[in-house]
Short mmCIF file of C-alpha atoms and ligand atoms in Angstrom, two decimals:
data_model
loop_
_atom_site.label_atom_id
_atom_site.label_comp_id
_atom_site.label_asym_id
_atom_site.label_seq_id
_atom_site.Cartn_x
_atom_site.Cartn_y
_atom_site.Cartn_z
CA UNK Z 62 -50.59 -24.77 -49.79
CA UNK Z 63 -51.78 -25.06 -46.19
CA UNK Z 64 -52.99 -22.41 -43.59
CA UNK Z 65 -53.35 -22.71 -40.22
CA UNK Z 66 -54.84 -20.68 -38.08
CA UNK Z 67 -53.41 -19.74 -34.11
CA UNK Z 68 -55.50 -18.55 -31.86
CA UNK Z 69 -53.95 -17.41 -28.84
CA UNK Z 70 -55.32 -15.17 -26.04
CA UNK Z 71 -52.97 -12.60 -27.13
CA UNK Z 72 -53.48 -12.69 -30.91
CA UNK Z 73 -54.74 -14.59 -33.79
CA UNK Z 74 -52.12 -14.92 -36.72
CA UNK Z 75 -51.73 -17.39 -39.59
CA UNK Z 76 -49.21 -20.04 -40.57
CA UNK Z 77 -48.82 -20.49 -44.17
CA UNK Z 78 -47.07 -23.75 -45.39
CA UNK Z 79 -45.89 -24.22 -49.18
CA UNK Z 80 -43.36 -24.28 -51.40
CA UNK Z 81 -42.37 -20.62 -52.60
CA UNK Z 82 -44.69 -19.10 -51.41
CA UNK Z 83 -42.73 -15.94 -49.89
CA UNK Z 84 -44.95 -13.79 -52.82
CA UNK Z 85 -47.57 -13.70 -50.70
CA UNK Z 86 -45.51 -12.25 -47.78
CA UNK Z 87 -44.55 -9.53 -50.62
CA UNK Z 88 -48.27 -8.68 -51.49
CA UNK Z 89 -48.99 -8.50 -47.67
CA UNK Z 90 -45.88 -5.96 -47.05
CA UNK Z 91 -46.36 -3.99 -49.68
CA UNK Z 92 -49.50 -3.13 -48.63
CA UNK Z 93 -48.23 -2.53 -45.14
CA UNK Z 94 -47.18 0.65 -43.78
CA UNK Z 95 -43.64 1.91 -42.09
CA UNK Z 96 -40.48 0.55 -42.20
CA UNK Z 97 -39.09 -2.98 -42.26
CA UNK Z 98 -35.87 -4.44 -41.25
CA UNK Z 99 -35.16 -7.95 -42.37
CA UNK Z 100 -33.02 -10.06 -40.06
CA UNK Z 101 -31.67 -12.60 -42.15
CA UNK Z 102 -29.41 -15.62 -41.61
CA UNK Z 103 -26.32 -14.56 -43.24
CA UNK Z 104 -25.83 -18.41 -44.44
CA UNK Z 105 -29.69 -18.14 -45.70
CA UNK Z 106 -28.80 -14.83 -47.15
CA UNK Z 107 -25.74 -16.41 -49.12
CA UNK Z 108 -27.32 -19.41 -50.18
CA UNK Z 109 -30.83 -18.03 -51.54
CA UNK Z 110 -29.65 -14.77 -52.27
CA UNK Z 111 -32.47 -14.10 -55.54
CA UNK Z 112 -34.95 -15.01 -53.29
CA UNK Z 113 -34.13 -12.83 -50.31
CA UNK Z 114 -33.88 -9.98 -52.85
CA UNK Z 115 -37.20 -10.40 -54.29
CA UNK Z 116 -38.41 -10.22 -50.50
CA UNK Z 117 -36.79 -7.40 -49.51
CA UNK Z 118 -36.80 -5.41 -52.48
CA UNK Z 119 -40.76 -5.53 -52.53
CA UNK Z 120 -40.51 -2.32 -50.85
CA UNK Z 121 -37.87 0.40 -48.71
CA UNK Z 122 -36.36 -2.21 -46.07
CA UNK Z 123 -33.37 -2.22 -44.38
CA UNK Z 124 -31.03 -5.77 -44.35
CA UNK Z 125 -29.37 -6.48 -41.12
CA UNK Z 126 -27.28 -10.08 -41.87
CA UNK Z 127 -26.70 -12.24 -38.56
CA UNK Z 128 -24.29 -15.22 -38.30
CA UNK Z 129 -26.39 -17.43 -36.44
CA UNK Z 130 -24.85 -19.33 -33.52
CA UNK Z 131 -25.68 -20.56 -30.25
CA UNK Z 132 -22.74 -18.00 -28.93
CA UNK Z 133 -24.03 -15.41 -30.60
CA UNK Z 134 -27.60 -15.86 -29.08
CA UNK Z 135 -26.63 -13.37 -26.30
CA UNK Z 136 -27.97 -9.67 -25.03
CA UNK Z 137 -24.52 -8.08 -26.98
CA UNK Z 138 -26.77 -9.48 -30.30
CA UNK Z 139 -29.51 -7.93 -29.05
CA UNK Z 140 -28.09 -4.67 -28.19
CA UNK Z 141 -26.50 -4.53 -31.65
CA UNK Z 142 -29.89 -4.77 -33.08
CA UNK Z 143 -31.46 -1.83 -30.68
CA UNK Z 144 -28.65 0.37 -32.05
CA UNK Z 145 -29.57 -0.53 -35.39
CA UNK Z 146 -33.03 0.29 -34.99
CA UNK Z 147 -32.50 3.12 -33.29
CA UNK Z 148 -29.67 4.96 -35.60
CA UNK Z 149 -32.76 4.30 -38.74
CA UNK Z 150 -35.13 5.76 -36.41
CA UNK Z 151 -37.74 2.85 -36.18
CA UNK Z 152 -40.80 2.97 -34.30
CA UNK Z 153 -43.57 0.92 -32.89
CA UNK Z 154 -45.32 0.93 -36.17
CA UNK Z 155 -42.37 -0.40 -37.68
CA UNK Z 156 -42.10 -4.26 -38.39
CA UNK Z 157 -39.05 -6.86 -38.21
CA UNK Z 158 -38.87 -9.90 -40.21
CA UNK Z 159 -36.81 -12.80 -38.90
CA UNK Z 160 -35.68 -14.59 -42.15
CA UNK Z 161 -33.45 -18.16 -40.89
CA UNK Z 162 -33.40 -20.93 -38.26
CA UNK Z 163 -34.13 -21.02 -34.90
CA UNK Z 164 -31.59 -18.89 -33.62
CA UNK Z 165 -32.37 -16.14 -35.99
CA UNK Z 166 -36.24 -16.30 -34.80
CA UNK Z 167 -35.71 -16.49 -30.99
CA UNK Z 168 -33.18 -13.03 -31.11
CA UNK Z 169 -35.75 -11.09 -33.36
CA UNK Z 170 -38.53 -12.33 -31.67
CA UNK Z 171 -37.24 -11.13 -28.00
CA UNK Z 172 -36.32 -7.79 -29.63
CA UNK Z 173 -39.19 -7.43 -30.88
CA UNK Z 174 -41.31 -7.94 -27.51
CA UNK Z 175 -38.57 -5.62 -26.02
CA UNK Z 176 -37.85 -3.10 -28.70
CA UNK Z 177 -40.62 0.10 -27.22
CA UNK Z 178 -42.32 -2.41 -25.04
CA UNK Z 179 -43.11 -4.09 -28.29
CA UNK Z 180 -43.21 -3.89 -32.25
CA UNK Z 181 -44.88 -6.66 -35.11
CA UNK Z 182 -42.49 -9.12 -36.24
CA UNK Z 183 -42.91 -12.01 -39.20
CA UNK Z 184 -40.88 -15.52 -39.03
CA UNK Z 185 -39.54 -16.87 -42.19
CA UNK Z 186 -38.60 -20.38 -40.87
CA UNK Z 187 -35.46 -21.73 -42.94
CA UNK Z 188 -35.00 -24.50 -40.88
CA UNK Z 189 -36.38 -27.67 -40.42
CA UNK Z 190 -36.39 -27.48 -36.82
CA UNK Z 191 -37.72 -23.71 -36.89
CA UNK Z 192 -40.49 -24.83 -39.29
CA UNK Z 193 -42.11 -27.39 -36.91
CA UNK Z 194 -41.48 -25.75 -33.86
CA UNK Z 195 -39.62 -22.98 -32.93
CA UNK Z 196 -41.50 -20.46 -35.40
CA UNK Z 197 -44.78 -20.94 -33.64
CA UNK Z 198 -45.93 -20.27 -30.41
CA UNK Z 199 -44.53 -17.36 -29.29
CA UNK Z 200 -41.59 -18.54 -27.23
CA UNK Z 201 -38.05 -15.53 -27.90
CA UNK Z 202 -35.10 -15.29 -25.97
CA UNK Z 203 -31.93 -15.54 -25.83
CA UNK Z 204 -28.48 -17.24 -23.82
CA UNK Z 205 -27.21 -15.91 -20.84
CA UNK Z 206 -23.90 -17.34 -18.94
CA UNK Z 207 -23.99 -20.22 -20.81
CA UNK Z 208 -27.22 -20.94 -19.98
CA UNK Z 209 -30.25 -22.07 -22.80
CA UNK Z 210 -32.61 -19.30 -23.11
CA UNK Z 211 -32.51 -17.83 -19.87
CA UNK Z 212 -33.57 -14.43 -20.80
CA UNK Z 213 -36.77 -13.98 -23.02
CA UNK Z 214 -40.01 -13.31 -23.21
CA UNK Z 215 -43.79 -14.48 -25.17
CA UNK Z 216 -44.29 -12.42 -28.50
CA UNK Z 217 -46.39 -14.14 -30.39
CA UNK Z 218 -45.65 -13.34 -34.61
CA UNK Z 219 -47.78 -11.48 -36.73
CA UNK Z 220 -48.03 -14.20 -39.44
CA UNK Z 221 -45.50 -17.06 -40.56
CA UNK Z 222 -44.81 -18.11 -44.04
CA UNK Z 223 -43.21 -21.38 -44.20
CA UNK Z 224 -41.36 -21.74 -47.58
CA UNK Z 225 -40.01 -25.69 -48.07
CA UNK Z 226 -37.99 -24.65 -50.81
CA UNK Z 227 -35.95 -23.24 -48.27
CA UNK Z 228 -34.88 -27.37 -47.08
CA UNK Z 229 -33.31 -27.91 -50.56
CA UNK Z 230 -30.10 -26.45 -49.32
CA UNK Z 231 -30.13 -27.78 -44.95
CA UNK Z 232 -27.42 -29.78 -43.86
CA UNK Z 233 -27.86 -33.19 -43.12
CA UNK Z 234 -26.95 -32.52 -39.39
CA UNK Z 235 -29.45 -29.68 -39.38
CA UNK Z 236 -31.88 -32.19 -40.97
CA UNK Z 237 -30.89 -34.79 -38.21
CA UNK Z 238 -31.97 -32.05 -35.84
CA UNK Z 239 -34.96 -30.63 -36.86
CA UNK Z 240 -35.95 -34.02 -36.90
CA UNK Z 241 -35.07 -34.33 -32.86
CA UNK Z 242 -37.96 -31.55 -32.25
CA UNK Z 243 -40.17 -34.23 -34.63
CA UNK Z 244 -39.69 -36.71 -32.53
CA UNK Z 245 -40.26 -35.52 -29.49
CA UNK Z 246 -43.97 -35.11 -30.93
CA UNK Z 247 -44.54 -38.86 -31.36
CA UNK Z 248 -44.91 -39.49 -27.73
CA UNK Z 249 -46.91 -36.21 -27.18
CA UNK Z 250 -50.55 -37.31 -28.90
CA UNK Z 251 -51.36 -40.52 -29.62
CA UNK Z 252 -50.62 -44.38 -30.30
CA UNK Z 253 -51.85 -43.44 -34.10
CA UNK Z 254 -49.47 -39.91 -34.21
CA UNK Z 255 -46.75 -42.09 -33.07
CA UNK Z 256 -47.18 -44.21 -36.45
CA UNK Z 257 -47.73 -41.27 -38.47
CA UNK Z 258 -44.14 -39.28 -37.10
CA UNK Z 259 -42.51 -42.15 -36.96
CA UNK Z 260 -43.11 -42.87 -40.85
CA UNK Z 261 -42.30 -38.70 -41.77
CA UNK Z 262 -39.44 -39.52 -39.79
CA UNK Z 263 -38.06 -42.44 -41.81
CA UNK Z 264 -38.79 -40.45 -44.80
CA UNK Z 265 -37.10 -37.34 -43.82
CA UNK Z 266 -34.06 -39.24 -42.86
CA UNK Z 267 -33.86 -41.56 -45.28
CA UNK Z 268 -35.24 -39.92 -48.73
CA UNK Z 269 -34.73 -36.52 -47.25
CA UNK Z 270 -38.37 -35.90 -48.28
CA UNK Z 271 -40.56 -33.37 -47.21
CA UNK Z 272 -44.17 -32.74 -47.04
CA UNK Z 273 -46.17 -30.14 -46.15
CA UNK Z 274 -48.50 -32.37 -44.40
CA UNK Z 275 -45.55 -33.38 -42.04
CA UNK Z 276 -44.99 -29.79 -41.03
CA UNK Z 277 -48.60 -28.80 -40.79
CA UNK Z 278 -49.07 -31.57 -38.43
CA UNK Z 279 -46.01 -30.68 -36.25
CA UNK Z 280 -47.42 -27.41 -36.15
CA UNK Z 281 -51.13 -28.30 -35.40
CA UNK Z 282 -49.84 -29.92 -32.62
CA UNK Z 283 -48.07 -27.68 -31.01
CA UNK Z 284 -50.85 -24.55 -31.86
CA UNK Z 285 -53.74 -26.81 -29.95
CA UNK Z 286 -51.00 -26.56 -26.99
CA UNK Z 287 -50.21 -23.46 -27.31
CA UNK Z 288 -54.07 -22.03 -27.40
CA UNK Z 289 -54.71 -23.34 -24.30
CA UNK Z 290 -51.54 -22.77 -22.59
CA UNK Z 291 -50.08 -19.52 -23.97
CA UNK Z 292 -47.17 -18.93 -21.38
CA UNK Z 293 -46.96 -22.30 -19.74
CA UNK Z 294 -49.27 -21.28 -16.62
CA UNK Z 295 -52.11 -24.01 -16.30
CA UNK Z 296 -49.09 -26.57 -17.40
CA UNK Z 297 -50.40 -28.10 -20.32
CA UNK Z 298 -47.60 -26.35 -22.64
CA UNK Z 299 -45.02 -27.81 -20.56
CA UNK Z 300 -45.55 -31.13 -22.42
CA UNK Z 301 -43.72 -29.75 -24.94
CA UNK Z 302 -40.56 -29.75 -22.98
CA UNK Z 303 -40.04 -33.56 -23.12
CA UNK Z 304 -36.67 -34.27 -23.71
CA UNK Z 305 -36.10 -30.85 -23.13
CA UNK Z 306 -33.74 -30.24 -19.91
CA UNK Z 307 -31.55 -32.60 -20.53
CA UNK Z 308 -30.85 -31.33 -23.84
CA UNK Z 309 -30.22 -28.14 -22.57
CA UNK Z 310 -28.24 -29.61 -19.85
CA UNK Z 311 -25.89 -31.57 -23.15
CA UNK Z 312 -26.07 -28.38 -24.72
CA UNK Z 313 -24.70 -25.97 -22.22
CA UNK Z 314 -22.24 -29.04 -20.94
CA UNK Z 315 -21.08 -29.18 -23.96
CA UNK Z 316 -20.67 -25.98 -24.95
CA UNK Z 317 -23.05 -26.23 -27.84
CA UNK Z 318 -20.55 -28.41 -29.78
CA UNK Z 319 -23.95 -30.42 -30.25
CA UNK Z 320 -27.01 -29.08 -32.12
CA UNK Z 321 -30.49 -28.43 -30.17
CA UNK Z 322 -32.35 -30.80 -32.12
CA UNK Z 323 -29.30 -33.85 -31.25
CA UNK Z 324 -29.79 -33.02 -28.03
CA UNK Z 325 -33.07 -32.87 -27.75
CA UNK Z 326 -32.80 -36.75 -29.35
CA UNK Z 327 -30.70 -37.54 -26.67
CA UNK Z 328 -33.00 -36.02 -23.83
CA UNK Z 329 -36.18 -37.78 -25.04
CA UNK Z 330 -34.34 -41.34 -25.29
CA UNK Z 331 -33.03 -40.44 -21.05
CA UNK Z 332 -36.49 -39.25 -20.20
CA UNK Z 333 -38.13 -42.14 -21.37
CA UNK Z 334 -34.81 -44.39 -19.61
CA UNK Z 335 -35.80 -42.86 -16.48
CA UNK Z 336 -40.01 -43.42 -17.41
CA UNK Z 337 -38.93 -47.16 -17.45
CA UNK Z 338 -36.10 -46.60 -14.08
CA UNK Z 339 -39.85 -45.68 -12.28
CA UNK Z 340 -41.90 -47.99 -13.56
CA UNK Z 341 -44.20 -45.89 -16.02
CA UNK Z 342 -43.08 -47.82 -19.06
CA UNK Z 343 -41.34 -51.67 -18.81
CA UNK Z 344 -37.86 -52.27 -20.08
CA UNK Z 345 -39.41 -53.99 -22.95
CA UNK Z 346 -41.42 -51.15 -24.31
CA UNK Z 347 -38.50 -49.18 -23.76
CA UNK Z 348 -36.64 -51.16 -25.93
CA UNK Z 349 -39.52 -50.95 -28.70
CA UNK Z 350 -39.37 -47.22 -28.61
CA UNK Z 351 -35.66 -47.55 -29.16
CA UNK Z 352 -35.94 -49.73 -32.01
CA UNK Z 353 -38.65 -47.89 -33.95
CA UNK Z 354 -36.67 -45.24 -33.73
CA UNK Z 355 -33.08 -46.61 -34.20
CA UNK Z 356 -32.75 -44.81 -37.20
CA UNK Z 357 -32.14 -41.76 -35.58
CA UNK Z 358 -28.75 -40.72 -35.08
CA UNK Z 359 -27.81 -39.98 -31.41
CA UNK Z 360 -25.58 -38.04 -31.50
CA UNK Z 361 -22.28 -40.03 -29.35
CA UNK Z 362 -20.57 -36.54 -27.68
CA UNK Z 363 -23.56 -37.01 -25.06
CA UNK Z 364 -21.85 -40.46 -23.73
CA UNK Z 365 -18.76 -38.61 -23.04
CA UNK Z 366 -20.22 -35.36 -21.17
CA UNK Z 367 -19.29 -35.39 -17.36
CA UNK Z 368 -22.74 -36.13 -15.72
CA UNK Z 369 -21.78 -33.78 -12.71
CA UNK Z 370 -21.76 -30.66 -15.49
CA UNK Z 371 -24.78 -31.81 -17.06
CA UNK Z 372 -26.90 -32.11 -13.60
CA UNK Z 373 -25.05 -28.41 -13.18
CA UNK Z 374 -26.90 -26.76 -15.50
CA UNK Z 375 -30.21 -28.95 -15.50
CA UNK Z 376 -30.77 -26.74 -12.51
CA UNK Z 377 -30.50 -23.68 -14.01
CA UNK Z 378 -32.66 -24.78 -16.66
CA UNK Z 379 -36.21 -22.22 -16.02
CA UNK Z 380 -37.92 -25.60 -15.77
CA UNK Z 381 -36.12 -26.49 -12.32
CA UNK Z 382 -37.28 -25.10 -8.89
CA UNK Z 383 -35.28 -24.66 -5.85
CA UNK Z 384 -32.59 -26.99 -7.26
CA UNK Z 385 -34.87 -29.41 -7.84
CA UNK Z 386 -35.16 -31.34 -11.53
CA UNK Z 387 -38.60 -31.57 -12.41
CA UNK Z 388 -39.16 -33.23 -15.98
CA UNK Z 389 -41.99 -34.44 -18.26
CA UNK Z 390 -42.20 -37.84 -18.91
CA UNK Z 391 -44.49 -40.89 -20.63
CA UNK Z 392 -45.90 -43.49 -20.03
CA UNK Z 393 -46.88 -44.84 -23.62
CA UNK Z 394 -47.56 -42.32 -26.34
CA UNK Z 395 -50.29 -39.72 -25.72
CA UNK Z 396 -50.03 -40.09 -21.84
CA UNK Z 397 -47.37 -37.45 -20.25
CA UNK Z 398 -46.87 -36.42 -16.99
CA UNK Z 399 -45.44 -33.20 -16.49
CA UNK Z 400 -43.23 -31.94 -13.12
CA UNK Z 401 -41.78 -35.30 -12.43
CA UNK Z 402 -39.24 -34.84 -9.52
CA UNK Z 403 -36.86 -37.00 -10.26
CA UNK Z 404 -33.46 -37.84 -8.30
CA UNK Z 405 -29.63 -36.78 -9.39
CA UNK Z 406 -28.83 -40.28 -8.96
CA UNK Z 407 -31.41 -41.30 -11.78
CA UNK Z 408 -30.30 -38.40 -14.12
CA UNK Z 409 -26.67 -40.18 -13.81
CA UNK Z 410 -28.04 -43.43 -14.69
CA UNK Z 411 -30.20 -42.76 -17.44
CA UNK Z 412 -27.19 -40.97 -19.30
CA UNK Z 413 -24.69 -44.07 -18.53
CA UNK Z 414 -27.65 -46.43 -20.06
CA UNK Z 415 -28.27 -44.15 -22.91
CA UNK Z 416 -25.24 -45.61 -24.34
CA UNK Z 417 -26.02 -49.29 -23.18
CA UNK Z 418 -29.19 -49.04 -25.13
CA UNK Z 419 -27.83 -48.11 -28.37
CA UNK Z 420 -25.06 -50.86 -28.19
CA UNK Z 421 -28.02 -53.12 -27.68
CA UNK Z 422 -30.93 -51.85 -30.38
P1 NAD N 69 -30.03 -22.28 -36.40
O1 NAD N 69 -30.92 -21.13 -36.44
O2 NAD N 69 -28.69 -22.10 -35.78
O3 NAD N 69 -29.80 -22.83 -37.86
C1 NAD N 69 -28.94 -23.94 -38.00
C2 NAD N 69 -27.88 -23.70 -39.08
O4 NAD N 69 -28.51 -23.84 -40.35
C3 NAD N 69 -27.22 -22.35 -39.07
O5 NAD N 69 -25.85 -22.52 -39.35
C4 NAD N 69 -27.89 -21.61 -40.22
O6 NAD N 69 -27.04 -20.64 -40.77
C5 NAD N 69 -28.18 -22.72 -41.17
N1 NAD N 69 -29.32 -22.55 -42.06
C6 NAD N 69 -30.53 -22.01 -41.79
N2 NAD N 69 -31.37 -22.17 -42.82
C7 NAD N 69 -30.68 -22.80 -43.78
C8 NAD N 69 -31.00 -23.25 -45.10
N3 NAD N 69 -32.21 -23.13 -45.60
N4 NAD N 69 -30.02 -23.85 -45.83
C9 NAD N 69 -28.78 -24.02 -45.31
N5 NAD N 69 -28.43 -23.64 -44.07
C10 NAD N 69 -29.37 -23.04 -43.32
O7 NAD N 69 -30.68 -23.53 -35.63
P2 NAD N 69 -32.15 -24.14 -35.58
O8 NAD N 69 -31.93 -25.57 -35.38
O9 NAD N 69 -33.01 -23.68 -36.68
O10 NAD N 69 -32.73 -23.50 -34.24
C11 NAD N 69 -32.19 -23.83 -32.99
C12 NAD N 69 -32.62 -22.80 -31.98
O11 NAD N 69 -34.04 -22.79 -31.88
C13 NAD N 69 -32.09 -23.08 -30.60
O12 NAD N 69 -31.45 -21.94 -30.09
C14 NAD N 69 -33.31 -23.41 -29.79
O13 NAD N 69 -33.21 -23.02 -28.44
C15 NAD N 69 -34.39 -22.65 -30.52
N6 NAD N 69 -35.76 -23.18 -30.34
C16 NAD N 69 -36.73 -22.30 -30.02
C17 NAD N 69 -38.04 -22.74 -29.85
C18 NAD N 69 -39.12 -21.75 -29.57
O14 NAD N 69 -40.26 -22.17 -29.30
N7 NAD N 69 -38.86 -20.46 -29.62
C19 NAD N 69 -38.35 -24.09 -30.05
C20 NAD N 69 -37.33 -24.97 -30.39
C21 NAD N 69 -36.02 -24.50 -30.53
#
């Protein structure tokens, strides 16, 4: 088992990594005072039923079972929480725990920096893509007119127990897309990281094996960002947006027919297509990041997206300024620039030679 330790300026709070290792997370609410109300993925819920119940039942709790979707990451999911909490009278000593993916930890996270200016709330990542990434750092929110995460706020967790067990039963897409938040982490530290990621990678996809060592150093990662960047003022945390408004323009475009993590595979291959279109990487190491990586699906819906609609709601994305697309970018791994202006015209291009450079890797 692995612990790791995040110290933001707001709070201090522990990540545990292992497999079944939720007991602990019973010892440490029973112990705790007040009420609890588990937010569970009701696909989670169905699939590791004995498991939930040994959670929950460690003391009084209330269950509230959410179908996670991106369409039902809105403000009417939100309010149907309040009224929850609310009707069973909970208070600011009161504690939520967000038990599921991504989706199920951004919605209790935001209510619970919202819910009386503010109660504790635990993530129980289920996901791979919500074990390296979204349960850490602080980031909740939800959709608003189509638009990725457009309301939300920073709540950092009180603690997060990462359970692998929880992989046994993910989808191969979901796998596929956890693995797009993975990758995106290869280009953020170092020529040596990039080896390392790039081998969890293979073995992820191909063996569908996981370590805890893979998700501990995801999550490393991301905390040494995080402690010095908290809410994405001096701009260092922005880094960890590579890839990160185009997928949110695919995903919105779309219609979120595509998963985050696809699109985010997608958005790192254009960002580094438009690194090489301005001459921070050459067409040949361009091609060498494509072929390490080739065995990673993209996922082919992106080819087809009209680039007009995608451009559409890049500038909505909160990372865009007066209309203008700002992205992060590399120039080999370990060396990012962040608030790259870059041109419609480019955006265009870079999605037309996505598909080129798959037909030729
Ligand atoms: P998700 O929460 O929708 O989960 C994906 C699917 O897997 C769902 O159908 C769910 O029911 C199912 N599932 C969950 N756990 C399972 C399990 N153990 N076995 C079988 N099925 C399981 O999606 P996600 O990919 O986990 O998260 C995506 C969301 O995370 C996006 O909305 C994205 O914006 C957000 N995100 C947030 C941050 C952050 O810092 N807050 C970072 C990255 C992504």
């Amino acid at each position: 088992m692995k612990k790791i330790n995040i110290n933001t300026q707001s709070r201090s709070y522990d990540v545990n990594i292992g497999k079944n290792i939720l007991t602990q997370m019973i010892s440490v609410l029973k112990e705790s005072d007040g009420e609890v109300l588990f937010i569970c993925d009701k696909n989670v819920y169905d699939l590791h039923r004995e498991k939930i119940i040994s959670l929950t039942d460690s003391r009084k709790h209330h269950l509230y079972l959410f179908n996670s979707s991106e369409r039902n990451k809105t403000l009417k999911s939100v309010e149907l929480i309040y009224k929850y909490l609310k009707k069973h009278n909970f208070s600011r000593t009161d504690k939520i725990v967000a038990i599921g993916g991504g989706i199920v930890g951004d919605i209790t996270g935001y209510v619970a920096a919202t819910y009386m200016r503010g109660i504790q709330y635990y993530q129980v990542p289920t996901t791979l893509l919500s074990m390296v990434d979204s349960s850490v750092g602080g980031k909740t929110g939800v959709n608003f007119l189509n638009v990725k995460n457009l309301i939300g706020s920073f709540h950092q967790p009180e603690k997060v127990y990462i359970d692998l067990a929880f992989l046994s039963t993910l989808p191969d897409r979901e796998i596929i897309s956890g693995a797009g938040e993975i990758f995106k982490y290869a280009f953020l530290s170092d020529e040596e990281n990039y080896l390392i990621i790039r081998d969890y990678l293979l073995k992820i996809l191909l063996q569908r094996k996981f370590h805890e060592n893979m998700i501990s150093r995801c999550i490393q990662f991301k905390a040494s960002v995080v402690e010095k960047d908290e809410f994405e003022k001096s701009g260092l945390r922005k880094i960890l947006n590579l890839g990160h408004t185009f997928a949110h323009g695919f995903e919105s475009a779309l219609r979120f027919k595509i998963k985050h993590g696809e699109a985010v595979i997608a958005g790192v291959f254009c960002s580094l297509i438009i690194s090489k279109k301005i001459g921070l990487i050459t067409d040949l190491e361009l091609h060498k990041f494509a072929s390490d990586f080739e065995f990673l699906p993209v996922n082919t819906k992106v080819f087809r997206v009209d680039t007009e609609n995608i451009i559409r709601y890049m500038k909505s994305d909160k990372k865009t300024s007066g209309n203008r697309i700002k992205l992060v970018l590399v120039s080999k791994p370990g060396n990012v620039f962040i608030d790259v202006e870059v041109t419609e015209k480019l955006i265009k291009e870079s999605v037309v030679e996505l598909s080129e450079l798959f037909e030729s890797v």
